[in-house]
Amino acid sequence: MFPELERILISKEKIAERVAQMGAEIGADFANRLHAEGVDARSEDSVVIVPIMAGAMIFTADLIRHIPLKLRLELLAVSSYPGTATRSKGAALMSELKADLTGKHVLIVDDILDSGRTLRLVRDLLHERGAASIRAAVLLDKQGVDRVPPPDGHEFAEHVGFEIPDAFVVGYGLDYDGCYRNLPDIGVLRT
Ligand code: IMP
Ligand code: MG
């Protein structure tokens, strides 16, 4: 599709299959945990999904249609790769979180876990806002990269779609300098 791509790493068929599995797994996890507290997650208003824009846009759109719970979306924009950078320059919040999350069970959704700065920043923010529980789902987990220390007593992400090697990937929402988000597969950019 794009000559700038070196190769396709994960096909759209594989992505679709895994995203459906993840949605079912996340739905069951929320239903079980809330049930233990006497809450019916299919009817009660306590689940909030926080997609990290813009990278998580396409993943979130597909994922939430496999999560059969009553839920709300609260978008959050975080920037870590300004322009043509391919290494994190530190995560910065680019939008405000307006919702009151007191007592809510929150799932952060992001496209990819790299240095961990984005998930740390967002987890800390949601914690400050009074979330009752915080989980994170990432489609991709980049292996063999330097990570910041994980949030206290937590993993960066409880739900991971695919572990991938340390390469710069684009497609299915992931961008390089704002482009290639519309590629249906995930590919490695030619360097
Ligand atoms: P972290 O804060 O270093 O963990 O990076 C996470 C963010 O960086 C993700 O939300 C992505 O937006 C971006 N990112 C990290 N690796 C890649 C990549 O290979 N391609 C495109 N974006 C990436
Ligand atoms: Mg991002």
GROMACS .gro file of C-alpha atoms and ligand atoms in nm:
model
  215
    1MET     CA    1   0.000   0.000   0.000
    2PHE     CA    2   0.279   0.249   0.091
    3PRO     CA    3   0.628   0.222  -0.065
    4GLU     CA    4   0.775   0.359   0.262
    5LEU     CA    5   0.690   0.029   0.433
    6GLU     CA    6   0.963  -0.231   0.466
    7ARG     CA    7   0.723  -0.515   0.549
    8ILE     CA    8   0.388  -0.603   0.703
    9LEU     CA    9   0.439  -0.719   1.062
   10ILE     CA   10   0.080  -0.803   1.160
   11SER     CA   11  -0.197  -0.851   0.904
   12LYS     CA   12  -0.543  -0.702   0.943
   13GLU     CA   13  -0.686  -1.053   0.977
   14LYS     CA   14  -0.456  -1.134   1.271
   15ILE     CA   15  -0.534  -0.798   1.431
   16ALA     CA   16  -0.910  -0.855   1.402
   17GLU     CA   17  -0.884  -1.202   1.556
   18ARG     CA   18  -0.673  -1.085   1.850
   19VAL     CA   19  -0.880  -0.770   1.915
   20ALA     CA   20  -1.196  -0.983   1.939
   21GLN     CA   21  -1.022  -1.212   2.191
   22MET     CA   22  -0.900  -0.914   2.392
   23GLY     CA   23  -1.248  -0.762   2.405
   24ALA     CA   24  -1.394  -1.087   2.537
   25GLU     CA   25  -1.112  -1.120   2.792
   26ILE     CA   26  -1.152  -0.759   2.911
   27GLY     CA   27  -1.531  -0.789   2.928
   28ALA     CA   28  -1.504  -1.104   3.140
   29ASP     CA   29  -1.239  -0.948   3.364
   30PHE     CA   30  -1.454  -0.641   3.436
   31ALA     CA   31  -1.772  -0.846   3.482
   32ASN     CA   32  -1.600  -1.080   3.730
   33ARG     CA   33  -1.428  -0.810   3.931
   34LEU     CA   34  -1.740  -0.595   3.954
   35HIS     CA   35  -1.960  -0.894   4.030
   36ALA     CA   36  -1.740  -0.962   4.334
   37GLU     CA   37  -1.839  -0.613   4.452
   38GLY     CA   38  -2.207  -0.675   4.387
   39VAL     CA   39  -2.211  -0.462   4.070
   40ASP     CA   40  -2.366  -0.585   3.742
   41ALA     CA   41  -2.131  -0.437   3.479
   42ARG     CA   42  -2.386  -0.492   3.200
   43SER     CA   43  -2.635  -0.251   3.348
   44GLU     CA   44  -2.461  -0.030   3.602
   45ASP     CA   45  -2.275   0.281   3.503
   46SER     CA   46  -1.929   0.220   3.642
   47VAL     CA   47  -1.698   0.132   3.351
   48VAL     CA   48  -1.502   0.409   3.178
   49ILE     CA   49  -1.274   0.351   2.879
   50VAL     CA   50  -0.997   0.607   2.833
   51PRO     CA   51  -0.842   0.585   2.484
   52ILE     CA   52  -0.514   0.770   2.435
   53MET     CA   53  -0.560   0.979   2.124
   54ALA     CA   54  -0.489   0.970   1.844
   55GLY     CA   55  -0.297   0.641   1.823
   56ALA     CA   56  -0.559   0.432   2.004
   57MET     CA   57  -0.849   0.557   1.791
   58ILE     CA   58  -0.882   0.262   1.555
   59PHE     CA   59  -0.793  -0.005   1.813
   60THR     CA   60  -1.049   0.138   2.056
   61ALA     CA   61  -1.322   0.156   1.792
   62ASP     CA   62  -1.280  -0.214   1.718
   63LEU     CA   63  -1.210  -0.327   2.075
   64ILE     CA   64  -1.513  -0.172   2.247
   65ARG     CA   65  -1.749  -0.346   2.005
   66HIS     CA   66  -1.628  -0.672   2.161
   67ILE     CA   67  -1.683  -0.555   2.520
   68PRO     CA   68  -2.048  -0.630   2.606
   69LEU     CA   69  -2.073  -0.397   2.909
   70LYS     CA   70  -2.236  -0.064   2.976
   71LEU     CA   71  -1.948   0.179   2.933
   72ARG     CA   72  -1.849   0.537   2.868
   73LEU     CA   73  -1.564   0.680   2.664
   74GLU     CA   74  -1.345   0.962   2.791
   75LEU     CA   75  -1.085   1.063   2.534
   76LEU     CA   76  -0.743   1.180   2.645
   77ALA     CA   77  -0.470   1.317   2.419
   78VAL     CA   78  -0.107   1.251   2.507
   79SER     CA   79   0.191   1.337   2.291
   80SER     CA   80   0.525   1.160   2.314
   81TYR     CA   81   0.664   1.157   1.960
   82PRO     CA   82   0.666   1.513   1.832
   83GLY     CA   83   0.693   1.525   1.451
   84THR     CA   84   0.950   1.296   1.297
   85ALA     CA   85   1.094   1.157   1.625
   86THR     CA   86   1.100   0.777   1.661
   87ARG     CA   87   1.205   0.771   2.027
   88SER     CA   88   0.989   0.904   2.310
   89LYS     CA   89   1.068   1.262   2.409
   90GLY     CA   90   0.866   1.232   2.731
   91ALA     CA   91   0.488   1.212   2.756
   92ALA     CA   92   0.283   1.533   2.779
   93LEU     CA   93  -0.090   1.570   2.836
   94MET     CA   94  -0.251   1.754   2.544
   95SER     CA   95  -0.612   1.759   2.663
   96GLU     CA   96  -0.808   1.791   2.983
   97LEU     CA   97  -0.987   1.506   3.157
   98LYS     CA   98  -1.325   1.649   3.245
   99ALA     CA   99  -1.504   1.348   3.390
  100ASP     CA  100  -1.526   1.278   3.761
  101LEU     CA  101  -1.388   0.926   3.797
  102THR     CA  102  -1.465   0.876   4.164
  103GLY     CA  103  -1.561   0.513   4.211
  104LYS     CA  104  -1.530   0.430   3.839
  105HIS     CA  105  -1.351   0.126   3.701
  106VAL     CA  106  -1.126   0.254   3.428
  107LEU     CA  107  -0.957   0.087   3.131
  108ILE     CA  108  -0.684   0.285   2.955
  109VAL     CA  109  -0.649   0.186   2.589
  110ASP     CA  110  -0.333   0.263   2.395
  111ASP     CA  111  -0.184   0.151   2.068
  112ILE     CA  112   0.165   0.061   2.187
  113LEU     CA  113   0.374   0.036   2.503
  114ASP     CA  114   0.727   0.162   2.446
  115SER     CA  115   0.916   0.351   2.722
  116GLY     CA  116   0.611   0.332   2.951
  117ARG     CA  117   0.600   0.711   3.003
  118THR     CA  118   0.252   0.750   2.855
  119LEU     CA  119   0.092   0.480   3.069
  120ARG     CA  120   0.266   0.606   3.383
  121LEU     CA  121   0.144   0.958   3.324
  122VAL     CA  122  -0.213   0.849   3.254
  123ARG     CA  123  -0.230   0.596   3.538
  124ASP     CA  124  -0.108   0.861   3.784
  125LEU     CA  125  -0.366   1.109   3.654
  126LEU     CA  126  -0.657   0.864   3.679
  127HIS     CA  127  -0.545   0.764   4.028
  128GLU     CA  128  -0.550   1.132   4.135
  129ARG     CA  129  -0.902   1.159   3.991
  130GLY     CA  130  -1.027   0.889   4.228
  131ALA     CA  131  -1.069   0.589   3.995
  132ALA     CA  132  -1.169   0.278   4.193
  133SER     CA  133  -0.957   0.055   3.969
  134ILE     CA  134  -0.726   0.116   3.676
  135ARG     CA  135  -0.633  -0.137   3.407
  136ALA     CA  136  -0.463  -0.084   3.075
  137ALA     CA  137  -0.490  -0.257   2.738
  138VAL     CA  138  -0.230  -0.208   2.466
  139LEU     CA  139  -0.238  -0.366   2.124
  140LEU     CA  140   0.143  -0.380   2.098
  141ASP     CA  141   0.419  -0.426   2.356
  142LYS     CA  142   0.764  -0.338   2.223
  143GLN     CA  143   1.028  -0.576   2.354
  144GLY     CA  144   1.389  -0.498   2.447
  145VAL     CA  145   1.346  -0.125   2.506
  146ASP     CA  146   1.436   0.088   2.811
  147ARG     CA  147   1.135   0.139   3.037
  148VAL     CA  148   1.067   0.388   3.313
  149PRO     CA  149   0.987   0.222   3.649
  150PRO     CA  150   0.634   0.073   3.643
  151PRO     CA  151   0.352   0.238   3.841
  152ASP     CA  152   0.350   0.132   4.209
  153GLY     CA  153   0.249  -0.230   4.244
  154HIS     CA  154   0.119  -0.253   3.885
  155GLU     CA  155   0.220  -0.375   3.546
  156PHE     CA  156   0.211  -0.116   3.269
  157ALA     CA  157  -0.066  -0.307   3.094
  158GLU     CA  158  -0.274  -0.605   3.209
  159HIS     CA  159  -0.397  -0.677   2.857
  160VAL     CA  160  -0.151  -0.706   2.567
  161GLY     CA  161  -0.236  -0.792   2.208
  162PHE     CA  162   0.103  -0.871   2.056
  163GLU     CA  163   0.465  -0.852   2.168
  164ILE     CA  164   0.675  -0.703   1.889
  165PRO     CA  165   1.048  -0.643   1.834
  166ASP     CA  166   1.202  -0.297   1.877
  167ALA     CA  167   1.114  -0.145   1.540
  168PHE     CA  168   0.916   0.164   1.446
  169VAL     CA  169   0.573   0.049   1.333
  170VAL     CA  170   0.284   0.226   1.165
  171GLY     CA  171  -0.073   0.148   1.062
  172TYR     CA  172  -0.398   0.059   1.241
  173GLY     CA  173  -0.388   0.399   1.413
  174LEU     CA  174  -0.012   0.422   1.465
  175ASP     CA  175   0.159   0.711   1.289
  176TYR     CA  176   0.491   0.848   1.176
  177ASP     CA  177   0.480   1.229   1.172
  178GLY     CA  178   0.100   1.211   1.161
  179CYS     CA  179   0.072   0.976   0.860
  180TYR     CA  180  -0.003   0.607   0.788
  181ARG     CA  181  -0.274   0.572   1.055
  182ASN     CA  182  -0.517   0.453   0.787
  183LEU     CA  183  -0.312   0.147   0.685
  184PRO     CA  184  -0.531  -0.154   0.781
  185ASP     CA  185  -0.229  -0.374   0.871
  186ILE     CA  186   0.064  -0.295   1.100
  187GLY     CA  187   0.390  -0.250   0.913
  188VAL     CA  188   0.754  -0.163   0.975
  189LEU     CA  189   0.865   0.168   0.833
  190ARG     CA  190   1.169   0.163   0.603
  191THR     CA  191   1.458   0.342   0.774
  192IMP     P1  192   0.580   0.543   2.556
  192IMP     O1  193   0.523   0.661   2.628
  192IMP     O2  194   0.727   0.559   2.525
  192IMP     O3  195   0.548   0.409   2.616
  192IMP     O4  196   0.521   0.545   2.410
  192IMP     C1  197   0.392   0.523   2.385
  192IMP     C2  198   0.342   0.613   2.275
  192IMP     O5  199   0.443   0.640   2.176
  192IMP     C3  200   0.231   0.544   2.205
  192IMP     O6  201   0.109   0.594   2.254
  192IMP     C4  202   0.253   0.580   2.061
  192IMP     O7  203   0.173   0.693   2.032
  192IMP     C5  204   0.396   0.618   2.047
  192IMP     N1  205   0.478   0.511   1.985
  192IMP     C6  206   0.567   0.430   2.046
  192IMP     N2  207   0.625   0.345   1.962
  192IMP     C7  208   0.570   0.371   1.840
  192IMP     C8  209   0.589   0.313   1.708
  192IMP     O8  210   0.666   0.219   1.683
  192IMP     N3  211   0.513   0.368   1.610
  192IMP     C9  212   0.426   0.471   1.630
  192IMP     N4  213   0.405   0.525   1.751
  192IMP    C10  214   0.477   0.477   1.855
  193MG      MG  215   0.023   0.760   2.168
   0.00000   0.00000   0.00000
